[in-house]
């Protein structure tokens, strides 16, 4: 059900270097959803990868954002305006994206640090729906459950698909292969929240993990969760991506 259609310098380099991993989910009945939107610098490359996969952009109905950092959400406006795609994100982060708030999204801090170029653009984008814990999003014939997963940032959610006894999670920057995390010196990154999120993922025991950067995991993803969980249990920090 899942296509990788975008990925930058910390992944598979399918699209612009600043892009996160962008996934296309086939919900069946001819309906698809994007998970995250990339950094917005050359979103046409993501659209071209989708169409190269044999999917028409008119079939992509929803964009589910894990959080509103630039590399995940700055491309949202392009997909909204060009294809009329419905944009969904955490209720807490909804006003930050709608206002293009450079402080709450840590864009200003990232530009000052040289993470993004000085002329980096983060366009405000209308949001059709703000979601919270245990909300359900329908994509074709499948249902995704919302899991609040702060730590890397506030307003961070993951999306869980349970099908035929298999738990798949689109985790954004909540957790990565190898049990890695991303702690940054920004206003809303929290070690305590991260530990609670990893505890929640530990209880979930996902089988498949589609992370926001790096490789995705198609089996035994819970083992990678457990590595991070064990670090926090020892009052230590997991390795940083």
CSV table of C-alpha atoms in Angstrom, one decimal:
chain,number,residue,atom,x,y,z
A,1,UNK,CA,0.0,0.0,0.0
A,2,UNK,CA,3.0,2.4,0.5
A,3,UNK,CA,5.1,4.2,-2.1
A,4,UNK,CA,8.2,6.3,-1.2
A,5,UNK,CA,7.7,9.3,-3.5
A,6,UNK,CA,10.0,11.9,-1.9
A,7,UNK,CA,13.2,11.8,0.2
A,8,UNK,CA,16.2,14.2,0.7
A,9,UNK,CA,19.8,14.1,1.8
A,10,UNK,CA,19.0,12.2,5.1
A,11,UNK,CA,17.2,9.5,3.1
A,12,UNK,CA,17.1,8.2,-0.4
A,13,UNK,CA,17.6,11.4,-2.4
A,14,UNK,CA,14.5,10.9,-4.6
A,15,UNK,CA,13.7,14.6,-4.5
A,16,UNK,CA,15.0,17.9,-3.2
A,17,UNK,CA,17.8,17.6,-0.6
A,18,UNK,CA,15.7,19.3,2.1
A,19,UNK,CA,12.8,17.0,1.7
A,20,UNK,CA,11.8,14.5,4.4
A,21,UNK,CA,10.6,11.0,3.4
A,22,UNK,CA,7.3,11.5,1.7
A,23,UNK,CA,5.0,8.5,1.5
A,24,UNK,CA,2.0,7.8,-0.7
A,25,UNK,CA,-0.6,5.5,0.8
A,26,UNK,CA,-2.9,3.5,-1.4
A,27,UNK,CA,-6.2,3.3,0.5
A,28,UNK,CA,-8.0,1.3,-2.1
A,29,UNK,CA,-11.1,2.3,-4.2
A,30,UNK,CA,-8.8,4.6,-6.2
A,31,UNK,CA,-8.0,6.9,-3.3
A,32,UNK,CA,-4.6,7.9,-2.1
A,33,UNK,CA,-3.1,10.0,0.7
A,34,UNK,CA,0.3,11.7,1.0
A,35,UNK,CA,2.1,11.5,4.4
A,36,UNK,CA,4.1,14.7,4.7
A,37,UNK,CA,4.9,17.2,1.9
A,38,UNK,CA,8.6,17.8,1.8
A,39,UNK,CA,10.4,21.1,2.1
A,40,UNK,CA,8.6,23.0,-0.6
A,41,UNK,CA,11.6,23.9,-2.8
A,42,UNK,CA,10.9,21.7,-5.7
A,43,UNK,CA,7.6,19.8,-4.9
A,44,UNK,CA,7.0,19.1,-8.6
A,45,UNK,CA,9.6,16.3,-8.3
A,46,UNK,CA,7.4,14.6,-5.7
A,47,UNK,CA,4.4,15.0,-8.0
A,48,UNK,CA,6.4,13.5,-10.9
A,49,UNK,CA,7.4,10.5,-8.8
A,50,UNK,CA,3.8,9.9,-7.9
A,51,UNK,CA,2.7,10.0,-11.5
A,52,UNK,CA,5.7,7.8,-12.5
A,53,UNK,CA,4.3,5.2,-10.0
A,54,UNK,CA,1.1,5.1,-12.1
A,55,UNK,CA,-1.0,7.2,-9.8
A,56,UNK,CA,-2.8,10.3,-11.1
A,57,UNK,CA,-2.6,13.3,-8.8
A,58,UNK,CA,-6.3,13.6,-9.0
A,59,UNK,CA,-6.5,10.4,-7.0
A,60,UNK,CA,-4.5,11.9,-4.1
A,61,UNK,CA,-7.2,13.3,-1.9
A,62,UNK,CA,-5.5,14.0,1.5
A,63,UNK,CA,-2.2,15.2,2.8
A,64,UNK,CA,-1.5,14.0,6.4
A,65,UNK,CA,1.3,16.0,8.1
A,66,UNK,CA,3.1,14.5,11.0
A,67,UNK,CA,4.3,18.0,12.1
A,68,UNK,CA,4.9,21.4,10.6
A,69,UNK,CA,8.7,21.8,10.5
A,70,UNK,CA,9.8,23.1,7.1
A,71,UNK,CA,11.2,19.8,5.7
A,72,UNK,CA,7.8,18.1,6.3
A,73,UNK,CA,5.2,20.8,5.7
A,74,UNK,CA,6.5,23.7,3.5
A,75,UNK,CA,5.4,21.8,0.4
A,76,UNK,CA,1.8,21.6,1.7
A,77,UNK,CA,0.7,24.9,0.0
A,78,UNK,CA,1.8,23.6,-3.4
A,79,UNK,CA,-0.2,20.4,-3.1
A,80,UNK,CA,-3.2,22.3,-1.7
A,81,UNK,CA,-3.2,25.0,-4.4
A,82,UNK,CA,-2.2,22.9,-7.4
A,83,UNK,CA,-4.3,19.8,-6.8
A,84,UNK,CA,-6.9,20.8,-4.2
A,85,UNK,CA,-5.6,18.2,-1.7
A,86,UNK,CA,-7.1,18.4,1.7
A,87,UNK,CA,-4.5,19.2,4.3
A,88,UNK,CA,-4.6,17.6,7.8
A,89,UNK,CA,-2.3,18.2,10.8
A,90,UNK,CA,-2.4,18.2,14.6
A,91,UNK,CA,-5.0,20.6,16.0
A,92,UNK,CA,-2.2,22.3,18.1
A,93,UNK,CA,-0.1,23.0,15.0
A,94,UNK,CA,-3.0,24.0,12.7
A,95,UNK,CA,-2.8,27.8,13.4
A,96,UNK,CA,1.0,27.7,13.0
A,97,UNK,CA,0.7,26.3,9.4
A,98,UNK,CA,-2.3,28.5,8.5
A,99,UNK,CA,-0.4,31.6,9.6
A,100,UNK,CA,3.1,30.5,8.3
A,101,UNK,CA,4.3,31.2,11.8
A,102,UNK,CA,8.1,31.2,11.5
A,103,UNK,CA,8.7,31.2,15.3
A,104,UNK,CA,6.3,28.4,16.3
A,105,UNK,CA,7.5,26.2,13.3
A,106,UNK,CA,11.2,27.0,14.2
A,107,UNK,CA,11.8,28.2,10.7
A,108,UNK,CA,13.4,31.4,11.9
A,109,UNK,CA,15.7,29.5,14.2
A,110,UNK,CA,16.6,27.0,11.5
A,111,UNK,CA,17.5,29.8,9.1
A,112,UNK,CA,19.7,31.5,11.7
A,113,UNK,CA,21.4,28.2,12.3
A,114,UNK,CA,22.1,27.7,8.6
A,115,UNK,CA,19.8,24.6,8.4
A,116,UNK,CA,17.8,26.3,5.7
A,117,UNK,CA,19.0,29.0,3.3
A,118,UNK,CA,18.5,32.7,4.2
A,119,UNK,CA,15.8,33.1,1.5
A,120,UNK,CA,13.9,29.9,2.5
A,121,UNK,CA,10.2,30.3,2.0
A,122,UNK,CA,7.5,28.7,4.2
A,123,UNK,CA,4.1,29.6,2.8
A,124,UNK,CA,1.1,29.7,5.0
A,125,UNK,CA,-1.4,26.9,4.0
A,126,UNK,CA,-5.1,26.4,4.8
A,127,UNK,CA,-5.8,23.3,6.9
A,128,UNK,CA,-9.0,21.4,6.4
A,129,UNK,CA,-8.9,19.4,9.6
A,130,UNK,CA,-7.0,19.5,12.9
A,131,UNK,CA,-6.7,16.1,14.6
A,132,UNK,CA,-5.9,14.8,18.0
A,133,UNK,CA,-5.3,11.5,19.9
A,134,UNK,CA,-7.5,8.6,18.6
A,135,UNK,CA,-9.1,10.6,15.8
A,136,UNK,CA,-9.7,8.4,12.7
A,137,UNK,CA,-8.9,9.4,9.1
A,138,UNK,CA,-10.5,7.5,6.3
A,139,UNK,CA,-8.5,6.9,3.1
A,140,UNK,CA,-10.4,4.9,0.6
A,141,UNK,CA,-11.1,1.6,2.4
A,142,UNK,CA,-8.7,1.9,5.2
A,143,UNK,CA,-8.7,3.8,8.5
A,144,UNK,CA,-5.7,5.6,10.1
A,145,UNK,CA,-5.7,6.3,13.8
A,146,UNK,CA,-4.0,9.4,15.1
A,147,UNK,CA,-1.4,9.0,17.8
A,148,UNK,CA,0.0,12.2,19.5
A,149,UNK,CA,3.8,11.8,19.6
A,150,UNK,CA,5.4,15.0,20.8
A,151,UNK,CA,9.1,15.3,21.8
A,152,UNK,CA,10.8,16.2,18.6
A,153,UNK,CA,8.3,19.0,18.4
A,154,UNK,CA,4.9,20.1,19.8
A,155,UNK,CA,2.0,19.4,17.5
A,156,UNK,CA,3.6,16.1,16.3
A,157,UNK,CA,1.3,13.2,15.5
A,158,UNK,CA,1.8,9.8,13.9
A,159,UNK,CA,-0.6,7.8,11.9
A,160,UNK,CA,-1.3,4.1,12.7
A,161,UNK,CA,-2.8,1.6,10.2
A,162,UNK,CA,-3.8,-1.8,11.6
A,163,UNK,CA,-4.6,-4.4,8.9
A,164,UNK,CA,-4.7,-8.2,9.0
A,165,UNK,CA,-3.0,-8.2,12.4
A,166,UNK,CA,-0.1,-6.0,11.2
A,167,UNK,CA,0.5,-2.5,12.8
A,168,UNK,CA,2.1,0.1,10.5
A,169,UNK,CA,3.0,3.5,11.8
A,170,UNK,CA,3.9,6.6,9.9
A,171,UNK,CA,6.0,8.2,12.6
A,172,UNK,CA,7.5,11.4,11.1
A,173,UNK,CA,10.4,12.4,13.4
A,174,UNK,CA,9.1,10.5,16.5
A,175,UNK,CA,11.5,7.6,15.9
A,176,UNK,CA,13.9,6.2,13.3
A,177,UNK,CA,15.5,3.0,12.3
A,178,UNK,CA,18.1,1.9,14.9
A,179,UNK,CA,16.1,3.4,17.7
A,180,UNK,CA,17.4,6.9,16.9
A,181,UNK,CA,15.7,10.2,17.6
A,182,UNK,CA,16.2,13.9,16.8
A,183,UNK,CA,16.8,16.3,19.6
A,184,UNK,CA,17.3,19.9,18.6
A,185,UNK,CA,17.9,23.1,20.4
A,186,UNK,CA,14.4,24.6,19.5
A,187,UNK,CA,11.7,25.9,21.8
A,188,UNK,CA,9.4,22.9,21.7
A,189,UNK,CA,11.8,19.9,21.6
A,190,UNK,CA,11.4,18.1,25.0
A,191,UNK,CA,13.3,15.1,26.4
A,192,UNK,CA,10.5,14.3,28.8
A,193,UNK,CA,7.9,14.3,26.0
A,194,UNK,CA,10.2,12.2,23.8
A,195,UNK,CA,10.5,9.6,26.6
A,196,UNK,CA,6.7,9.4,27.0
A,197,UNK,CA,6.2,9.1,23.2
A,198,UNK,CA,8.7,6.3,23.0
A,199,UNK,CA,7.0,4.6,25.9
A,200,UNK,CA,3.7,4.9,23.9
A,201,UNK,CA,5.3,3.4,20.9
A,202,UNK,CA,6.8,0.6,23.0
A,203,UNK,CA,3.3,-0.3,24.2
A,204,UNK,CA,2.0,-0.2,20.5
A,205,UNK,CA,4.7,-2.7,19.3
A,206,UNK,CA,4.5,-1.7,15.6
A,207,UNK,CA,5.5,-4.2,12.9
A,208,UNK,CA,6.3,-1.6,10.2
A,209,UNK,CA,7.8,1.8,10.7
A,210,UNK,CA,7.8,4.5,8.0
A,211,UNK,CA,10.0,7.3,9.5
A,212,UNK,CA,10.5,10.8,8.3
A,213,UNK,CA,14.1,10.3,7.3
A,214,UNK,CA,16.4,7.3,6.6
A,215,UNK,CA,15.3,3.7,6.0
A,216,UNK,CA,11.9,2.4,6.6
A,217,UNK,CA,11.3,-0.9,8.4
A,218,UNK,CA,9.0,-3.6,7.0
A,219,UNK,CA,9.2,-6.1,9.9
A,220,UNK,CA,10.0,-6.2,13.6
A,221,UNK,CA,10.0,-2.4,14.0
A,222,UNK,CA,9.2,-2.9,17.7
A,223,UNK,CA,12.8,-4.0,18.2
A,224,UNK,CA,14.0,-0.6,17.1
A,225,UNK,CA,11.5,1.1,19.4
A,226,UNK,CA,12.8,-1.1,22.2
A,227,UNK,CA,16.3,0.2,21.7
A,228,UNK,CA,15.2,3.8,22.3
A,229,UNK,CA,13.0,2.7,25.1
A,230,UNK,CA,15.8,0.9,26.9
A,231,UNK,CA,18.0,4.0,26.7
A,232,UNK,CA,15.3,6.2,28.3
A,233,UNK,CA,14.7,3.5,31.0
A,234,UNK,CA,18.4,3.7,31.9
A,235,UNK,CA,18.0,7.5,32.2
A,236,UNK,CA,20.1,7.9,29.1
A,237,UNK,CA,19.3,9.4,25.7
A,238,UNK,CA,18.9,7.3,22.5
A,239,UNK,CA,21.4,8.2,19.7
A,240,UNK,CA,20.6,11.3,17.6
A,241,UNK,CA,19.9,10.9,13.9
